[in-house]
Short mmCIF file of C-alpha atoms and ligand atoms in Angstrom, two decimals:
data_model
loop_
_atom_site.label_atom_id
_atom_site.label_comp_id
_atom_site.label_asym_id
_atom_site.label_seq_id
_atom_site.Cartn_x
_atom_site.Cartn_y
_atom_site.Cartn_z
CA UNK A 29 5.10 30.65 22.10
CA UNK A 30 4.44 27.39 20.34
CA UNK A 31 0.78 26.71 19.84
CA UNK A 32 -0.95 23.37 19.86
CA UNK A 33 -2.96 22.30 16.84
CA UNK A 34 -4.89 19.19 15.95
CA UNK A 35 -4.76 17.66 12.50
CA UNK A 36 -7.39 15.12 11.49
CA UNK A 37 -6.51 12.97 8.53
CA UNK A 38 -9.02 10.85 6.68
CA UNK A 39 -8.02 8.75 3.68
CA UNK A 40 -10.28 9.16 0.65
CA UNK A 41 -12.37 6.03 -0.07
CA UNK A 42 -9.48 4.08 1.40
CA UNK A 43 -10.13 0.44 0.40
CA UNK A 44 -11.60 1.36 -2.98
CA UNK A 45 -8.73 3.75 -3.76
CA UNK A 46 -6.18 1.03 -2.96
CA UNK A 47 -7.93 -1.36 -5.37
CA UNK A 48 -8.03 1.29 -8.10
CA UNK A 49 -4.39 2.14 -7.53
CA UNK A 50 -3.35 -1.49 -7.91
CA UNK A 51 -5.49 -2.26 -10.93
CA UNK A 52 -5.51 0.57 -13.51
CA UNK A 53 -8.51 -1.01 -15.23
CA UNK A 54 -10.57 0.06 -12.22
CA UNK A 55 -9.56 3.72 -12.35
CA UNK A 56 -12.55 5.96 -13.03
CA UNK A 57 -15.00 3.09 -12.63
CA UNK A 58 -17.68 2.65 -10.00
CA UNK A 59 -16.38 -0.14 -7.80
CA UNK A 60 -17.58 -1.85 -4.66
CA UNK A 61 -15.09 -3.60 -2.40
CA UNK A 62 -16.61 -6.68 -0.82
CA UNK A 63 -20.00 -8.15 -1.59
CA UNK A 64 -20.87 -10.09 -4.73
CA UNK A 65 -23.43 -9.21 -7.41
CA UNK A 66 -25.16 -12.58 -7.37
CA UNK A 67 -24.85 -13.50 -3.74
CA UNK A 68 -25.99 -12.07 -0.49
CA UNK A 69 -23.51 -9.88 1.31
CA UNK A 70 -22.73 -6.25 1.86
CA UNK A 71 -20.57 -3.66 0.24
CA UNK A 72 -17.65 -2.80 2.45
CA UNK A 73 -16.41 0.29 0.61
CA UNK A 74 -17.36 2.20 -2.52
CA UNK A 75 -15.31 4.32 -4.90
CA UNK A 76 -16.33 7.96 -5.48
CA UNK A 77 -17.66 6.97 -8.92
CA UNK A 78 -19.97 4.43 -7.24
CA UNK A 79 -21.01 6.87 -4.52
CA UNK A 80 -22.49 9.13 -7.23
CA UNK A 81 -25.09 6.40 -7.78
CA UNK A 82 -25.86 6.22 -4.08
CA UNK A 83 -23.77 3.12 -3.41
CA UNK A 84 -22.53 3.18 0.19
CA UNK A 85 -20.67 0.92 2.57
CA UNK A 86 -22.85 -1.51 4.58
CA UNK A 87 -25.40 -1.60 1.73
CA UNK A 88 -26.50 -5.01 0.41
CA UNK A 89 -24.75 -6.05 -2.81
CA UNK A 90 -28.11 -6.55 -4.47
CA UNK A 91 -29.27 -3.04 -3.68
CA UNK A 92 -25.91 -1.60 -4.82
CA UNK A 93 -26.16 -3.45 -8.13
CA UNK A 94 -29.71 -2.18 -8.61
CA UNK A 95 -28.54 1.41 -8.10
CA UNK A 96 -25.56 1.08 -10.40
CA UNK A 97 -25.90 -1.52 -13.17
CA UNK A 98 -22.23 -1.46 -14.21
CA UNK A 99 -20.86 -1.58 -10.65
CA UNK A 100 -17.65 -3.65 -10.48
CA UNK A 101 -17.32 -5.88 -7.43
CA UNK A 102 -13.79 -6.37 -6.13
CA UNK A 103 -12.90 -8.86 -3.38
CA UNK A 104 -11.50 -7.42 -0.14
CA UNK A 105 -7.81 -7.73 0.58
CA UNK A 106 -7.33 -7.19 4.29
CA UNK A 107 -3.59 -7.66 4.21
CA UNK A 108 -3.19 -4.88 1.67
CA UNK A 109 -5.31 -2.41 3.65
CA UNK A 110 -3.49 -3.19 6.88
CA UNK A 111 -0.11 -2.73 5.20
CA UNK A 112 -1.14 0.62 3.76
CA UNK A 113 -2.52 1.66 7.14
CA UNK A 114 0.76 0.81 8.87
CA UNK A 115 2.70 2.76 6.29
CA UNK A 116 0.48 5.80 6.73
CA UNK A 117 0.91 5.61 10.48
CA UNK A 118 4.66 5.54 10.08
CA UNK A 119 4.38 8.74 8.05
CA UNK A 120 2.34 10.34 10.87
CA UNK A 121 5.11 9.47 13.31
CA UNK A 122 7.52 11.70 11.41
CA UNK A 123 5.38 14.69 12.33
CA UNK A 124 3.79 13.92 15.68
CA UNK A 125 4.52 11.93 18.80
CA UNK A 126 0.88 11.97 19.86
CA UNK A 127 -1.26 10.09 17.35
CA UNK A 128 -4.74 8.78 18.03
CA UNK A 129 -5.96 6.39 15.34
CA UNK A 130 -9.74 6.18 14.97
CA UNK A 131 -9.73 3.43 12.37
CA UNK A 132 -7.45 2.06 9.68
CA UNK A 133 -7.74 5.21 7.61
CA UNK A 134 -8.33 7.99 10.08
CA UNK A 135 -6.35 9.60 12.89
CA UNK A 136 -5.86 12.68 15.03
CA UNK A 137 -2.37 14.12 15.32
CA UNK A 138 -1.33 16.63 17.94
CA UNK A 139 1.00 19.19 16.39
CA UNK A 140 3.14 21.47 18.51
CA UNK A 141 4.30 23.81 15.79
CA UNK A 142 3.29 27.24 14.63
CA UNK A 143 2.97 26.14 11.03
CA UNK A 144 0.45 23.27 11.06
CA UNK A 145 -0.54 23.91 7.45
CA UNK A 146 2.97 23.24 6.25
CA UNK A 147 2.99 20.02 8.26
CA UNK A 148 -0.42 18.98 6.94
CA UNK A 149 0.83 19.57 3.39
CA UNK A 150 3.96 17.53 4.00
CA UNK A 151 1.88 14.63 5.32
CA UNK A 152 -0.38 14.78 2.27
CA UNK A 153 2.64 14.84 -0.02
CA UNK A 154 4.36 11.93 1.74
CA UNK A 155 1.20 9.82 1.49
CA UNK A 156 0.76 10.69 -2.18
CA UNK A 157 4.41 10.03 -3.02
CA UNK A 158 4.90 6.85 -1.01
CA UNK A 159 1.49 5.21 -1.33
CA UNK A 160 -0.06 6.95 -4.33
CA UNK A 161 -3.20 7.60 -2.31
CA UNK A 162 -4.99 10.79 -1.41
CA UNK A 163 -6.40 11.98 1.87
CA UNK A 164 -8.38 14.88 3.23
CA UNK A 165 -7.06 16.93 6.08
CA UNK A 166 -8.63 19.16 8.70
CA UNK A 167 -6.54 21.57 10.77
CA UNK A 168 -7.93 23.27 13.82
CA UNK A 169 -7.43 23.94 17.51
CA UNK A 170 -9.51 21.01 18.77
CA UNK A 171 -10.58 17.51 17.81
CA UNK A 172 -14.19 18.23 16.93
CA UNK A 173 -13.34 21.07 14.55
CA UNK A 174 -10.39 19.23 13.00
CA UNK A 175 -12.62 16.26 12.14
CA UNK A 176 -15.38 18.53 10.89
CA UNK A 177 -12.82 20.34 8.71
CA UNK A 178 -11.40 17.19 7.11
CA UNK A 179 -14.89 16.34 5.89
CA UNK A 180 -15.53 19.74 4.27
CA UNK A 181 -13.49 19.34 1.13
CA UNK A 182 -13.34 15.69 0.14
CA UNK A 183 -11.54 14.16 -1.69
CA UNK A 184 -7.96 15.43 -1.55
CA UNK A 185 -8.86 18.56 0.38
CA UNK A 186 -7.49 20.60 3.21
CA UNK A 187 -9.57 22.84 5.42
CA UNK A 188 -8.42 25.06 8.24
CA UNK A 189 -10.76 26.28 10.94
CA UNK A 190 -9.33 29.16 12.94
CA UNK A 191 -10.63 30.27 16.29
CA UNK A 192 -11.98 33.56 15.00
CA UNK A 193 -13.95 31.87 12.20
CA UNK A 194 -15.29 28.84 14.04
CA UNK A 195 -18.61 30.30 15.26
CA UNK A 196 -19.53 31.52 11.79
CA UNK A 197 -18.51 28.28 10.13
CA UNK A 198 -20.61 26.31 12.60
CA UNK A 199 -23.74 28.51 12.41
CA UNK A 200 -25.35 27.27 9.16
CA UNK A 201 -24.49 23.59 9.61
CA UNK A 202 -27.17 21.01 10.44
CA UNK A 203 -27.00 19.76 14.04
CA UNK A 204 -26.03 16.25 12.98
CA UNK A 205 -22.59 17.70 12.20
CA UNK A 206 -22.06 18.12 15.94
CA UNK A 207 -19.99 15.45 17.60
CA UNK A 208 -22.26 12.93 19.29
CA UNK A 209 -25.52 13.81 17.52
CA UNK A 210 -27.04 10.63 16.12
CA UNK A 211 -30.54 10.17 14.69
CA UNK A 212 -32.10 9.92 18.16
CA UNK A 213 -30.61 13.14 19.54
CA UNK A 214 -31.34 14.84 16.23
CA UNK A 215 -35.05 14.02 16.58
CA UNK A 216 -35.13 15.18 20.19
CA UNK A 217 -33.50 18.47 19.20
CA UNK A 218 -35.85 18.90 16.22
CA UNK A 219 -38.78 18.61 18.62
CA UNK A 220 -37.29 21.55 20.53
CA UNK A 221 -37.16 23.57 17.30
CA UNK A 222 -33.42 23.07 16.86
CA UNK A 223 -32.24 22.28 13.34
CA UNK A 224 -29.05 24.18 12.76
CA UNK A 225 -26.02 24.68 14.99
CA UNK A 226 -26.90 28.37 15.24
CA UNK A 227 -30.19 27.30 16.89
CA UNK A 228 -28.14 25.73 19.68
CA UNK A 229 -25.79 28.70 19.92
CA UNK A 230 -28.85 30.92 20.50
CA UNK A 231 -30.69 28.52 22.80
CA UNK A 232 -30.98 29.12 26.52
CA UNK A 233 -28.30 26.83 27.95
CA UNK A 234 -30.24 26.23 31.16
CA UNK A 235 -33.28 24.92 29.26
CA UNK A 236 -31.04 22.74 27.06
CA UNK A 237 -29.41 21.21 30.13
CA UNK A 238 -32.80 20.75 31.86
CA UNK A 239 -34.04 18.79 28.84
CA UNK A 240 -30.92 16.84 27.86
CA UNK A 241 -28.78 16.78 30.99
CA UNK A 242 -25.05 16.43 30.54
CA UNK A 243 -25.50 15.97 26.81
CA UNK A 244 -27.09 19.43 26.59
CA UNK A 245 -24.06 21.03 28.18
CA UNK A 246 -21.77 19.14 25.82
CA UNK A 247 -23.74 20.16 22.72
CA UNK A 248 -23.63 23.80 23.76
CA UNK A 249 -19.84 23.55 24.08
CA UNK A 250 -19.39 21.95 20.66
CA UNK A 251 -21.82 24.44 19.08
CA UNK A 252 -19.58 27.21 20.40
CA UNK A 253 -16.50 25.52 18.98
CA UNK A 254 -15.21 24.34 22.36
CA UNK A 255 -13.84 20.81 22.77
CA UNK A 256 -11.42 19.99 25.56
CA UNK A 257 -10.85 16.34 24.70
CA UNK A 258 -7.19 15.43 24.42
CA UNK A 259 -5.52 13.49 21.64
CA UNK A 260 -5.08 10.12 23.28
CA UNK A 261 -2.16 8.47 21.60
CA UNK A 262 -0.83 5.23 22.92
CA UNK A 263 2.51 5.60 24.57
CA UNK A 264 4.96 2.82 23.97
CA UNK A 265 6.71 1.00 26.81
CA UNK A 266 10.21 2.34 27.35
CA UNK A 267 11.55 -0.76 29.05
CA UNK A 268 10.63 -4.33 29.89
CA UNK A 269 11.98 -5.76 33.09
CA UNK A 270 11.73 -8.39 35.75
CA UNK A 271 12.73 -7.92 39.37
CA UNK A 272 12.24 -9.79 42.60
CA UNK A 273 13.19 -9.52 46.23
CA UNK A 274 14.59 -12.81 47.51
CA UNK A 275 13.12 -14.47 50.58
CA UNK A 276 16.59 -14.31 52.16
CA UNK A 277 19.69 -12.29 51.26
CA UNK A 278 21.95 -14.00 48.73
CA UNK A 279 25.70 -14.42 49.04
CA UNK A 280 26.19 -17.12 46.43
CA UNK A 281 26.75 -15.49 43.02
CA UNK A 282 26.05 -18.76 41.22
CA UNK A 283 22.46 -18.40 42.40
CA UNK A 284 22.32 -14.86 40.93
CA UNK A 285 23.52 -16.23 37.56
CA UNK A 286 20.82 -18.91 37.63
CA UNK A 287 18.21 -16.25 38.37
CA UNK A 288 19.51 -14.15 35.48
CA UNK A 289 18.93 -17.06 33.10
CA UNK A 290 15.43 -17.40 34.48
CA UNK A 291 14.57 -13.69 34.15
CA UNK A 292 16.12 -13.64 30.67
CA UNK A 293 13.70 -16.30 29.45
CA UNK A 294 10.79 -14.39 30.89
CA UNK A 295 11.84 -11.08 29.31
CA UNK A 296 12.71 -12.80 26.03
CA UNK A 297 9.21 -14.25 25.75
CA UNK A 298 7.61 -10.87 26.33
CA UNK A 299 9.91 -9.22 23.77
CA UNK A 300 9.17 -11.82 21.11
CA UNK A 301 5.45 -11.43 21.64
CA UNK A 302 5.71 -7.68 21.05
CA UNK A 303 8.12 -8.00 18.14
CA UNK A 304 10.57 -5.52 19.67
CA UNK A 305 14.34 -5.46 19.60
CA UNK A 306 16.46 -3.79 22.25
CA UNK A 307 19.94 -2.35 22.53
CA UNK A 308 20.41 -1.82 26.25
CA UNK A 309 20.48 -4.36 29.06
CA UNK A 310 20.40 -3.19 32.66
CA UNK A 311 20.91 -5.00 35.92
CA UNK A 312 19.82 -3.63 39.25
CA UNK A 313 20.99 -4.92 42.61
CA UNK A 314 19.68 -3.98 46.01
CA UNK A 315 21.94 -5.04 48.86
CA UNK A 316 21.16 -6.12 52.39
CA UNK A 317 21.77 -2.55 53.59
CA UNK A 318 19.09 -1.40 51.08
CA UNK A 319 21.58 0.48 48.92
CA UNK A 320 20.92 0.14 45.18
CA UNK A 321 23.29 -0.10 42.23
CA UNK A 322 22.44 -0.34 38.52
CA UNK A 323 24.75 -1.09 35.61
CA UNK A 324 23.95 -1.13 31.92
CA UNK A 325 25.50 -2.34 28.72
CA UNK A 326 24.47 -1.17 25.28
CA UNK A 327 24.91 -3.43 22.27
CA UNK A 328 25.99 -2.11 18.92
CA UNK A 329 22.99 -3.60 17.16
CA UNK A 330 19.48 -4.15 18.46
CA UNK A 331 18.71 -7.76 19.24
CA UNK A 332 15.99 -10.14 20.37
CA UNK A 333 18.30 -13.09 20.86
CA UNK A 334 17.99 -15.01 24.12
CA UNK A 335 21.65 -16.09 24.36
CA UNK A 336 22.81 -12.51 23.79
CA UNK A 337 20.58 -11.39 26.64
CA UNK A 338 21.87 -14.11 28.97
CA UNK A 339 25.56 -13.67 28.08
CA UNK A 340 25.47 -9.89 28.29
CA UNK A 341 23.74 -10.07 31.66
CA UNK A 342 26.38 -12.47 33.04
CA UNK A 343 29.03 -10.15 31.66
CA UNK A 344 27.51 -7.16 33.47
CA UNK A 345 27.38 -9.03 36.79
CA UNK A 346 30.95 -10.27 36.46
CA UNK A 347 32.58 -7.10 35.13
CA UNK A 348 30.57 -4.03 35.97
CA UNK A 349 29.77 -4.58 39.65
CA UNK A 350 32.03 -5.00 42.64
CA UNK A 351 29.82 -7.03 44.88
CA UNK A 352 30.85 -6.99 48.54
CA UNK A 353 27.46 -7.26 50.23
CA UNK A 354 24.65 -9.75 50.30
CA UNK A 355 22.02 -9.27 47.60
CA UNK A 356 18.44 -8.60 48.61
CA UNK A 357 16.92 -7.90 45.19
CA UNK A 358 17.84 -8.62 41.58
CA UNK A 359 16.37 -6.80 38.59
CA UNK A 360 16.99 -7.33 34.89
CA UNK A 361 15.64 -5.06 32.20
CA UNK A 362 15.95 -4.27 28.50
CA UNK A 363 15.36 -0.86 26.92
CA UNK A 364 16.27 1.37 23.99
CA UNK A 365 13.75 -0.38 21.78
CA UNK A 366 13.28 -0.64 18.09
CA UNK A 367 9.63 -1.26 17.32
CA UNK A 368 9.59 -3.14 14.01
CA UNK A 369 5.85 -3.53 13.94
CA UNK A 370 3.70 -0.55 14.57
CA UNK A 371 2.21 -1.35 17.96
CA UNK A 372 -0.72 0.96 17.38
CA UNK A 373 -2.07 -1.37 14.74
CA UNK A 374 -2.72 -4.00 17.37
CA UNK A 375 -5.45 -1.87 18.90
CA UNK A 376 -7.50 -1.86 15.74
CA UNK A 377 -9.17 -5.13 15.02
CA UNK A 378 -9.31 -5.43 11.29
CA UNK A 379 -12.01 -8.06 11.45
CA UNK A 380 -14.47 -5.48 12.71
CA UNK A 381 -14.45 -4.05 9.20
CA UNK A 382 -15.55 -7.17 7.37
MG1 MG B 3 -11.89 7.62 4.95
#
């Protein structure tokens, strides 16, 4: 039986590590990405050397400078971070078809393989080899524990949480390590005498639910190492098409060819917007007796060229169908995509970082 595992990957000090990688003078130095020592503004990321002084992201530049006198400020380079993020995501795709990115430098991967540790190691190695960056990895049987694990041995670590160990690993941890516990919930729990995860494990579930409602139930589940949330990767469209039923049945093939040109333009515009290329073109006809026929043609090379789409479609109509009935519906579609740009990146708005 093949088991399902979740791997959580978190890049180590992502923006700062990229800057250090690209400028050897910054290696080993406390650096802050973003912000400016003499101006107002906030630090957007800090290297591990800077973190030792207490410098953190979202801290004012002035405060950061006060904490660490020799802090080096480096301007942000969004393009570089996005490019690295895309590359990392392409590495993930080699190992999983269900990837849920949480930010530019963090993602869940669903792994259907009995050797998730080997896979996690391969991912780490690929990232190191191809991007010269390090990451920390958590391997477990659910999302909560995988994310918790990736944070346990930073930087460049790997932690595995097995089912039989999870309760004991959770016990001594402070409650804020539980998914969904922010400062407010933490205070509420503290008032109930709950400080560690073991306190929740031992608490009367009924009382917890009476006090906190649905949240109480959820916390009890997480405290016991249970998390049923699924990895919610974005599935890519498999085809793009246009089809319409005519207001009357069509006998005149010239009209069908005109419609094909029209649909082609529509599909072409959608393809260009997405940045896809396709290899297969399909035409569907429904006749006046409601019978349906489809015919496809696959090109040798993927294309996004409008004339190729039009010409191939005309070719299919003229050569691959034997039309003897009136046409009630015409459909045109393209499939067999090549996705040159990682579509997942579109979901993450880089500007929310700066
Ligand atoms: Mg990170």
